[in-house]
mmCIF file of C-alpha atoms in Angstrom:
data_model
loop_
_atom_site.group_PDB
_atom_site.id
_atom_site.type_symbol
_atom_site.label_atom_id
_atom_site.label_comp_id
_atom_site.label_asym_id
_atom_site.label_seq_id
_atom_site.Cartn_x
_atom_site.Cartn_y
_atom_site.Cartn_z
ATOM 1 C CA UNK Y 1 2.550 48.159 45.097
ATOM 2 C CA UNK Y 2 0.134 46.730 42.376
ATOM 3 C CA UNK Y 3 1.564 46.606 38.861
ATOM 4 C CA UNK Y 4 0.210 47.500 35.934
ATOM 5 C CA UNK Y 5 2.536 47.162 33.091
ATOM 6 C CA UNK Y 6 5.384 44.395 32.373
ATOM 7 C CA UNK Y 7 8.018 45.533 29.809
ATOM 8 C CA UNK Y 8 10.135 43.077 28.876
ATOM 9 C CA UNK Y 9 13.578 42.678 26.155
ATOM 10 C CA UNK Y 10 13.132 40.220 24.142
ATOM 11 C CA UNK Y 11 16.732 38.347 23.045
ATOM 12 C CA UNK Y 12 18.755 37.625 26.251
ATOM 13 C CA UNK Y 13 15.277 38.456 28.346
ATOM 14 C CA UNK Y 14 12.284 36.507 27.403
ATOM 15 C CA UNK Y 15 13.693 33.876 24.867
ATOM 16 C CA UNK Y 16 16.382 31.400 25.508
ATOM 17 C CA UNK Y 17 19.149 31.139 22.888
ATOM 18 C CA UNK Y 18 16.552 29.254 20.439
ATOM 19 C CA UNK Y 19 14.974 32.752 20.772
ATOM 20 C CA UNK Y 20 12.076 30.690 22.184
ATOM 21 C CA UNK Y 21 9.672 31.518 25.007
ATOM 22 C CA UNK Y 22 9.784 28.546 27.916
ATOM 23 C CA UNK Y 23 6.492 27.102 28.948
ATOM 24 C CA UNK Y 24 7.355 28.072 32.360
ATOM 25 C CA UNK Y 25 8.087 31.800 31.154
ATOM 26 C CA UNK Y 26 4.497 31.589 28.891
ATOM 27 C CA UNK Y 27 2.250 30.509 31.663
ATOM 28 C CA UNK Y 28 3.434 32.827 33.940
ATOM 29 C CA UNK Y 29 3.248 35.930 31.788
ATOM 30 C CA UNK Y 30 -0.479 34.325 30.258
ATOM 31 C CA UNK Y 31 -1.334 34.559 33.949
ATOM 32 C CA UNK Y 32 -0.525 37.449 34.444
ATOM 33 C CA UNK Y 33 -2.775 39.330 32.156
ATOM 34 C CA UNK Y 34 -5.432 37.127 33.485
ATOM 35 C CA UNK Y 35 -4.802 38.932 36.356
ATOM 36 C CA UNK Y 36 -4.706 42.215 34.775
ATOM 37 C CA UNK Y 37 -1.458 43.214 34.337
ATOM 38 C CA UNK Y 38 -0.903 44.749 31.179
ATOM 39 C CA UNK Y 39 2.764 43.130 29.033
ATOM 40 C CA UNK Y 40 4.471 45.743 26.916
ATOM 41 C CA UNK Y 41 7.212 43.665 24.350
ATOM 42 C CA UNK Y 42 10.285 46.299 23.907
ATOM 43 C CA UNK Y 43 13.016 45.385 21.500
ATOM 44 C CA UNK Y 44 14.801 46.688 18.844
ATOM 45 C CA UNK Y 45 13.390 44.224 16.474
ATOM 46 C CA UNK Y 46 11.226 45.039 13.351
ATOM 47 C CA UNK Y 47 7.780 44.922 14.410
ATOM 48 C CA UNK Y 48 7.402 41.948 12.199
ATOM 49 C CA UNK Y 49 9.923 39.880 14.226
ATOM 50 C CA UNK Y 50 8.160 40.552 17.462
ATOM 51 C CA UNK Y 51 4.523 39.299 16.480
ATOM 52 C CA UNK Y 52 4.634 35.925 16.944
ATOM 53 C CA UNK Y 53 5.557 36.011 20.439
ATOM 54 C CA UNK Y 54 3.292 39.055 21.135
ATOM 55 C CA UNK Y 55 0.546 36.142 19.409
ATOM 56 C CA UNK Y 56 2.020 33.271 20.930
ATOM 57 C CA UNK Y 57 1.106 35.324 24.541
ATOM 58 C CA UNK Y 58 -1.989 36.105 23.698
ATOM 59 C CA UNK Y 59 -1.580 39.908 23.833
ATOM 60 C CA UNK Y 60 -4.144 40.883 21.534
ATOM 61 C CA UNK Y 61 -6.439 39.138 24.178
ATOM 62 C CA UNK Y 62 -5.171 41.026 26.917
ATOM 63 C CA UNK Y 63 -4.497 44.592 25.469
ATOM 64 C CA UNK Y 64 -0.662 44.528 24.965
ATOM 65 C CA UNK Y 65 1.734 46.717 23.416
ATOM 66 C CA UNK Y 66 4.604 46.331 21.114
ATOM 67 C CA UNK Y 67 7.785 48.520 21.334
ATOM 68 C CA UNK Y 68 9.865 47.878 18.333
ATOM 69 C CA UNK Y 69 12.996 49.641 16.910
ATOM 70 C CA UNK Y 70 14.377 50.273 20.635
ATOM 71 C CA UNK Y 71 11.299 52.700 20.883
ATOM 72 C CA UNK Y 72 10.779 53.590 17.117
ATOM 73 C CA UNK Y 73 6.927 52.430 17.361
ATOM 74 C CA UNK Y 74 4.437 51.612 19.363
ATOM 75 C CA UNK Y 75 1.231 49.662 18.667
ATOM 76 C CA UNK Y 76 -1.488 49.004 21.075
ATOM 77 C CA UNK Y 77 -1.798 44.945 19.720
ATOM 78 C CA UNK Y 78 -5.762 44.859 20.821
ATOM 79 C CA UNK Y 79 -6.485 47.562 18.044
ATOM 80 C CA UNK Y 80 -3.554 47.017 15.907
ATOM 81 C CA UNK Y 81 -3.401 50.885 16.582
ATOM 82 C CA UNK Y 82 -0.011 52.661 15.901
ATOM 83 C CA UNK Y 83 0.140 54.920 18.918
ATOM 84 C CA UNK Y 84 3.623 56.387 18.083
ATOM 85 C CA UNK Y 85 6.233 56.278 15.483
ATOM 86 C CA UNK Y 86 9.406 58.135 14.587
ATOM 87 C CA UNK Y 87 11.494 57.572 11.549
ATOM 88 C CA UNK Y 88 14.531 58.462 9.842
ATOM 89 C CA UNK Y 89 14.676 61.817 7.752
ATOM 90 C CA UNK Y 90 14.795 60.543 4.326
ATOM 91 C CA UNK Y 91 17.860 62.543 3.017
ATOM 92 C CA UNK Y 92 19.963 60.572 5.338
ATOM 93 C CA UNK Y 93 19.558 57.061 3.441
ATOM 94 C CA UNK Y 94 21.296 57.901 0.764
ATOM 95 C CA UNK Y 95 24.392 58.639 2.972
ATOM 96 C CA UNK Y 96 24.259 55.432 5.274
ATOM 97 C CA UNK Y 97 24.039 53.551 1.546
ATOM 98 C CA UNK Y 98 27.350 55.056 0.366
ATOM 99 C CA UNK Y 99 28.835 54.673 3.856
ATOM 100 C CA UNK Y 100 28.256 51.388 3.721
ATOM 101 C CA UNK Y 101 29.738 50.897 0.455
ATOM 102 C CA UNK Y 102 32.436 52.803 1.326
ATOM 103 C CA UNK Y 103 33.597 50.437 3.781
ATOM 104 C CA UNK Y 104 32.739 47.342 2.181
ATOM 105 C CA UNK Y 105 29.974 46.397 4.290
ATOM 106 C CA UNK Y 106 26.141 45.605 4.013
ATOM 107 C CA UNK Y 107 23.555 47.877 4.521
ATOM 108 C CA UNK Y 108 19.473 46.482 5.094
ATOM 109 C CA UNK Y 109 16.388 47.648 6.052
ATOM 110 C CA UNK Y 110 12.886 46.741 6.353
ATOM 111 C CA UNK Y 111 9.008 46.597 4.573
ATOM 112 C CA UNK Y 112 6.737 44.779 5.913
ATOM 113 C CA UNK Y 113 7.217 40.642 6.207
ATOM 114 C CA UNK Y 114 10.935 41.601 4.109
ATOM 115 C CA UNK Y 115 14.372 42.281 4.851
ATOM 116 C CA UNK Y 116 15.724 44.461 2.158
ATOM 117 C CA UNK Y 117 19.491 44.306 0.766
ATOM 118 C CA UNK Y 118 21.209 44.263 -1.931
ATOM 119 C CA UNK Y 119 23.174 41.043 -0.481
ATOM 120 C CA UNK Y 120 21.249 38.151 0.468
ATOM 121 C CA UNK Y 121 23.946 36.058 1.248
ATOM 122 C CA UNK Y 122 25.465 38.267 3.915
ATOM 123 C CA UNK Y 123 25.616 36.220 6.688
ATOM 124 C CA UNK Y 124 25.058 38.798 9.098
ATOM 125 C CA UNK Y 125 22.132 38.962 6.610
ATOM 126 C CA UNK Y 126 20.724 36.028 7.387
ATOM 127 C CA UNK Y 127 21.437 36.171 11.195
ATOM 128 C CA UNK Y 128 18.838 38.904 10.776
ATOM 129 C CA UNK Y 129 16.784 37.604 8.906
ATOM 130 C CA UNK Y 130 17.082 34.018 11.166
ATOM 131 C CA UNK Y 131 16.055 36.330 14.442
ATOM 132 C CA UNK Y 132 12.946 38.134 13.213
ATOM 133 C CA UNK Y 133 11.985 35.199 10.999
ATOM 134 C CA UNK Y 134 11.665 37.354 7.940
ATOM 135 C CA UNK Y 135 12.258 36.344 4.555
ATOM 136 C CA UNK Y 136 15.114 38.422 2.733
ATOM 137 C CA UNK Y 137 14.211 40.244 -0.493
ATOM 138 C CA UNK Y 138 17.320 41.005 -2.352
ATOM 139 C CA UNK Y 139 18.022 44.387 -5.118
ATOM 140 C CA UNK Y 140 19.946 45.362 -6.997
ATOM 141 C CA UNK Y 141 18.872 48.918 -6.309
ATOM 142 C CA UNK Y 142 18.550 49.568 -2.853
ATOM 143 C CA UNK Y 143 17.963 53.404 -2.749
ATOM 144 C CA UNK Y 144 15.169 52.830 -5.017
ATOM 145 C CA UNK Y 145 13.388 49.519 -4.171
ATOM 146 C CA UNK Y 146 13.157 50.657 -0.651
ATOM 147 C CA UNK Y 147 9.813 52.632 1.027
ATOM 148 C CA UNK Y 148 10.250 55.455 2.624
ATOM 149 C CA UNK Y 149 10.159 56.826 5.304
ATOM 150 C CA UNK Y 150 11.802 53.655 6.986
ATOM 151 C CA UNK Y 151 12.330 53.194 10.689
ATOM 152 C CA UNK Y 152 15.219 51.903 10.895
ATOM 153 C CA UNK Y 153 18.471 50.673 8.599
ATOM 154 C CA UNK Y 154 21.185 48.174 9.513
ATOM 155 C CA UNK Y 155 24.773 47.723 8.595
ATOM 156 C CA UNK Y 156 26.064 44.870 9.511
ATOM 157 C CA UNK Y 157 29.841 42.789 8.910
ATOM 158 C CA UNK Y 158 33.109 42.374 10.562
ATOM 159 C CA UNK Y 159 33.506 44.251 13.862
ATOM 160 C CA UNK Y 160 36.885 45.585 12.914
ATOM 161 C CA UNK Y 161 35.152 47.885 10.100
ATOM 162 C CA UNK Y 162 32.511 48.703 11.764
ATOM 163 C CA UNK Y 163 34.142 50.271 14.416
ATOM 164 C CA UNK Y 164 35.691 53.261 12.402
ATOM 165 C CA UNK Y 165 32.718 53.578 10.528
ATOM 166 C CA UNK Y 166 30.718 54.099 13.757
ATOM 167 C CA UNK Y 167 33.356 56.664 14.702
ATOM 168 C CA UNK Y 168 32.408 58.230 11.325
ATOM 169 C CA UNK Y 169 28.923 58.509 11.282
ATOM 170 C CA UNK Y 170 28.403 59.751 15.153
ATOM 171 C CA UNK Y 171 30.716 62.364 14.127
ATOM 172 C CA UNK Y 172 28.994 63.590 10.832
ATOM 173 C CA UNK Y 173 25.260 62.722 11.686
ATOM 174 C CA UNK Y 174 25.417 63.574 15.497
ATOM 175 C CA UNK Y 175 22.026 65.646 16.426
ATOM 176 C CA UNK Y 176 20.450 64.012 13.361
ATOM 177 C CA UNK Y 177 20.424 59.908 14.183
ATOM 178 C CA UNK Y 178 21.955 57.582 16.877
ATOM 179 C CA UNK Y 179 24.054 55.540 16.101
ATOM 180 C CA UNK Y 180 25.166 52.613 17.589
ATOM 181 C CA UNK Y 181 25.995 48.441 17.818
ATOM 182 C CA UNK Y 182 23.763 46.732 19.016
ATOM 183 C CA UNK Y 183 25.957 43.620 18.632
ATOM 184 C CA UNK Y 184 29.531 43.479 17.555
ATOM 185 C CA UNK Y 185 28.764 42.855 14.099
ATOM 186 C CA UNK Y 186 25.180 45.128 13.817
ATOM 187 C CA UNK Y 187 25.717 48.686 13.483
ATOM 188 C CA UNK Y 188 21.827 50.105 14.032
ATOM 189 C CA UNK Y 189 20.935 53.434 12.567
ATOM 190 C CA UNK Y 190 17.258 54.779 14.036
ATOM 191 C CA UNK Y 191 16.146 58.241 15.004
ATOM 192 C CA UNK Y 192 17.476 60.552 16.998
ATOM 193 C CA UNK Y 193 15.983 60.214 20.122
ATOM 194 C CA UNK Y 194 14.879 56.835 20.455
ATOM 195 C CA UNK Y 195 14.922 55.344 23.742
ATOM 196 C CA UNK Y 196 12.661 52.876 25.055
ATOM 197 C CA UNK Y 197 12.001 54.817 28.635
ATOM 198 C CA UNK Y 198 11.539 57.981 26.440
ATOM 199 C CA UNK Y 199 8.468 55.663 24.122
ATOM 200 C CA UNK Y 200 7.294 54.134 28.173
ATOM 201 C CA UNK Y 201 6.690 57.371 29.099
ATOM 202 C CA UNK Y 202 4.544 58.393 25.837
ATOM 203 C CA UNK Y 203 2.814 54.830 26.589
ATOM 204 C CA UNK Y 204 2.297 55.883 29.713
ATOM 205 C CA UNK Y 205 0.377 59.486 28.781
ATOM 206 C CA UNK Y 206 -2.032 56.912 26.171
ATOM 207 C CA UNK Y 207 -2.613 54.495 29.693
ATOM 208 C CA UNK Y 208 -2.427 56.689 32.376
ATOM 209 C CA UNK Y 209 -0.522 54.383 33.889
ATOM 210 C CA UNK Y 210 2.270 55.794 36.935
ATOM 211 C CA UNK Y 211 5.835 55.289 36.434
ATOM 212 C CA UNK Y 212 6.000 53.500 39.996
ATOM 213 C CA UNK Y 213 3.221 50.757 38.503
ATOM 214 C CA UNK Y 214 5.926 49.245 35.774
ATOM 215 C CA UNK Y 215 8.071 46.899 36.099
ATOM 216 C CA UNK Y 216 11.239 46.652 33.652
ATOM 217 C CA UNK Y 217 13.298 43.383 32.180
ATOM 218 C CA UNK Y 218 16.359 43.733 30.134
ATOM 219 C CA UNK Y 219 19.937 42.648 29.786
ATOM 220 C CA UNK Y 220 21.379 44.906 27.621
ATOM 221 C CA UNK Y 221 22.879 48.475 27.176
ATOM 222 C CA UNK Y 222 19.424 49.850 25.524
ATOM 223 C CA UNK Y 223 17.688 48.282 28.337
ATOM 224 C CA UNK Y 224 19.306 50.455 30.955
ATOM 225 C CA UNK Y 225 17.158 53.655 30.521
ATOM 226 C CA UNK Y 226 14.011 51.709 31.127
ATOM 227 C CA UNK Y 227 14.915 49.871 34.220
ATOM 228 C CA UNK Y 228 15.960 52.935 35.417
ATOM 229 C CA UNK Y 229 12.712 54.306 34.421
ATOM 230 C CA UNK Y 230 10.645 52.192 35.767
ATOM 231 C CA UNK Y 231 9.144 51.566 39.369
ATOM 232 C CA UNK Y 232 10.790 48.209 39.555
ATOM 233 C CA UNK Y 233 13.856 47.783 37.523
ATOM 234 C CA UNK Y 234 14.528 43.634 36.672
ATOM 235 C CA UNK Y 235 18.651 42.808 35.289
ATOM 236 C CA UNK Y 236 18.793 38.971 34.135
ATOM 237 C CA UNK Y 237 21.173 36.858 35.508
ATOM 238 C CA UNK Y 238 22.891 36.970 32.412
ATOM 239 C CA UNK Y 239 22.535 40.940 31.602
ATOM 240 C CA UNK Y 240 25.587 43.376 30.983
ATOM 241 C CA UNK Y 241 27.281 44.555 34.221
ATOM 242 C CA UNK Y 242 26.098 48.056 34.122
ATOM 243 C CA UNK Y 243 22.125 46.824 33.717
ATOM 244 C CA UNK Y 244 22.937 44.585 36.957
ATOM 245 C CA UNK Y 245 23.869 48.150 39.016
ATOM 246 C CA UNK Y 246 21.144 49.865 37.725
ATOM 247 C CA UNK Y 247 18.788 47.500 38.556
ATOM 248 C CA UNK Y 248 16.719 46.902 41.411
ATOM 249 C CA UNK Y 249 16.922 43.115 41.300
ATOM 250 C CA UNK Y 250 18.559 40.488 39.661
ATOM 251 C CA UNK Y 251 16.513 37.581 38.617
ATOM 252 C CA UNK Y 252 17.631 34.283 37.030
ATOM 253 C CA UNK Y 253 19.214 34.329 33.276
ATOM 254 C CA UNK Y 254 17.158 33.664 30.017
ATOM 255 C CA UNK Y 255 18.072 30.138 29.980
ATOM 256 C CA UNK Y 256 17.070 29.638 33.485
ATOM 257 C CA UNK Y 257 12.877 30.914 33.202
ATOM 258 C CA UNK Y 258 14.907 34.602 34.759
ATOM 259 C CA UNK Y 259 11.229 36.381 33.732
ATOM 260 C CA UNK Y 260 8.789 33.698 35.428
ATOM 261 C CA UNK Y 261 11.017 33.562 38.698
ATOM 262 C CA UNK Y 262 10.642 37.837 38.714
ATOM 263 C CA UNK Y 263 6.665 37.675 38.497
ATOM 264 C CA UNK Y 264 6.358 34.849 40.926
ATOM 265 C CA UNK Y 265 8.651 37.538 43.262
ATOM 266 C CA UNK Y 266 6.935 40.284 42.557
ATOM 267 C CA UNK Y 267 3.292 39.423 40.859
ATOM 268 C CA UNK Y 268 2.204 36.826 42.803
ATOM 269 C CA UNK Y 269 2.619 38.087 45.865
ATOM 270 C CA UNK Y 270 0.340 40.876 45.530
#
C-alpha cells in the first residue's frame, strides 16, 4: 500500500516532553514529503500553537494541513486556505463564563497570537499559554473583550472541581457542545461534533485521498477515532491503553523518535 497522508498528535506524539520535534523525527517526516507523502498536524491546540512546527517541517513547502481544536479547523498550510471550521453557538459563552465562576475556576479562550482570561496568573493559565507559546492577554471583561464566534473555550483548575462541573455541563448542554478533559486539570468546551476522523474524512472529500492511503499517530483518548479511521492506525509506546488495542501497531514512545521508527516501518519500505 502507498500512503498518501500522515496524521499525526502532536503532545505525547510528535514532541518529546520539551514539546520539541527530534532531529531524527524532523528528517524523517521532511523526507517524507520529499517523497510525496502529504503530513496532516491534528491536535487540539489553537491553530496558533501548531504553526511553528507545521513551519519548522516545512509544510507550506509540501502542501500540509493543520487540524486544530481536535477537528475544529482545517487549513490547507500551502494556501493558508481555511477548508473547514465549526464553532461554538454564541449564546452558550455566556453560560460556560458563569459556570466557571460558579465553581471558582478559570475560564479562557482564544484570538489570534492571544490567550484570553480574565486571570493571567492562573497557572493552568500559563501551562496553556507555555504549550502553544502564546502570549496571555488578560480582562477584566471577558464576555465582552472576546470575538466571536470562538472555536473553542477552556476551563481549567483543580481536578477535584472540575469533575462535578463536567458532570454539570454534559448534562445541561448535551446535543449542543462536547464536553470533556483533555487533561486532569483542562476541561475543553468545542462543538458538538468535533472529532478528528469526522474533519479526516472532510479532508479527505477536498484530496480525494482513500481512507486505506492514511496513516494515523496518537496517544490519547481523542486520538482513538482516527486510528481507527485510518488505513494504518500508529499507538506510541507511551499512548493510553485503549489507543494501544485499537491500533494496528505500536511504535516507540515520544521520547524515543516513536514517529521516525513508524515511517522507516512503513514509508520506507515502499
Amino acid at each position: 500500500m502507498k500512503y498518501k497522508l500522515i496524521v499525526l498528535d502532536l503532545d505525547g506524539t510528535l514532541t518529546n516532553s520539551k514539546k520539541e520535534i527530534t532531529l531524527r523525527n524532523k528528517e524523517a517526516l521532511i523526507r517524507v514529503q520529499e517523497q510525496g507523502v502529504r503530513l496532516v498536524l491534528a491536535s487540539g491546540r489553537p491553530t496558533y500553537g501548531i504553526v511553528p512546527l507545521a513551519n519548522e517541517l516545512r509544510m507550506n513547502e509540501f502542501g500540509g494541513f493543520i487540524l486544530s481544536y481536535n477537528g475544529g479547523e482545517i487549513i490547507n498550510w500551502e494556501t493558508n486556505e481555511m477548508i473547514y471550521e465549526n464553532v461554538l453557538p454564541n449564546d452558550i459563552i455566556p453560560r460556560l463564563y458563569e459556570a466557571a465562576r460558579t465553581y471558582h475556576l478559570t475560564i479562557l479562550t482564544y484570538d489570534g497570537a492571544e490567550i484570553v482570561t480574565e486571570n493571567s496568573h492562573d497557572p493552568y493559565v500559563e501551562k496553556e499559554a507555555f504549550l502553544n507559546k502564546m502570549a496571555i492577554r488578560e480582562t477584566n471583561d471577558f464576555l465582552t473583550d472576546i470575538t466571536l464566534p470562538v472555536a473553542k473555550c477552556l476551563i481549567v483548575g483543580d481536578p477535584d472541581r472540575l469533575i462535578p462541573l463536567e458532570s454539570e455541563l454534559c448534562l445541561q448542554l448535551q446535543g449542543r457542545i462536547n464536553v470533556f478533559r483533555s487533561e486532569p486539570y483542562f476541561l475543553e468546551l468545542v462543538p458538538q461534533g468535533i472529532d478528528k476522523a469526522l474533519s479526516l474524512g472532510v479532508l479527505l472529500e477536498e484530496t480525494g485521498v482513500k481512507r486505506e492511503e492514511i496513516i494515523a499517530m496518537g496517544d490519547g483518548y481523542n486520538d482513538l477515532s482516527m486510528i481507527k479511521f485510518a488505513g494504518l492506525g500508529i499507538a506510541m509506546g507511551n499512548a493510553q491503553e485503549p489507543v494501544k488495542k485499537a491500533a494496528d501497531y505500536i511504535t516507540l514512545s515520544n521520547e524515543e523518535d516513536g514517529v521516525a521508527e513508524a515511517i522507516e516501518k512503513f514509508i520506507y519500505q515502499q
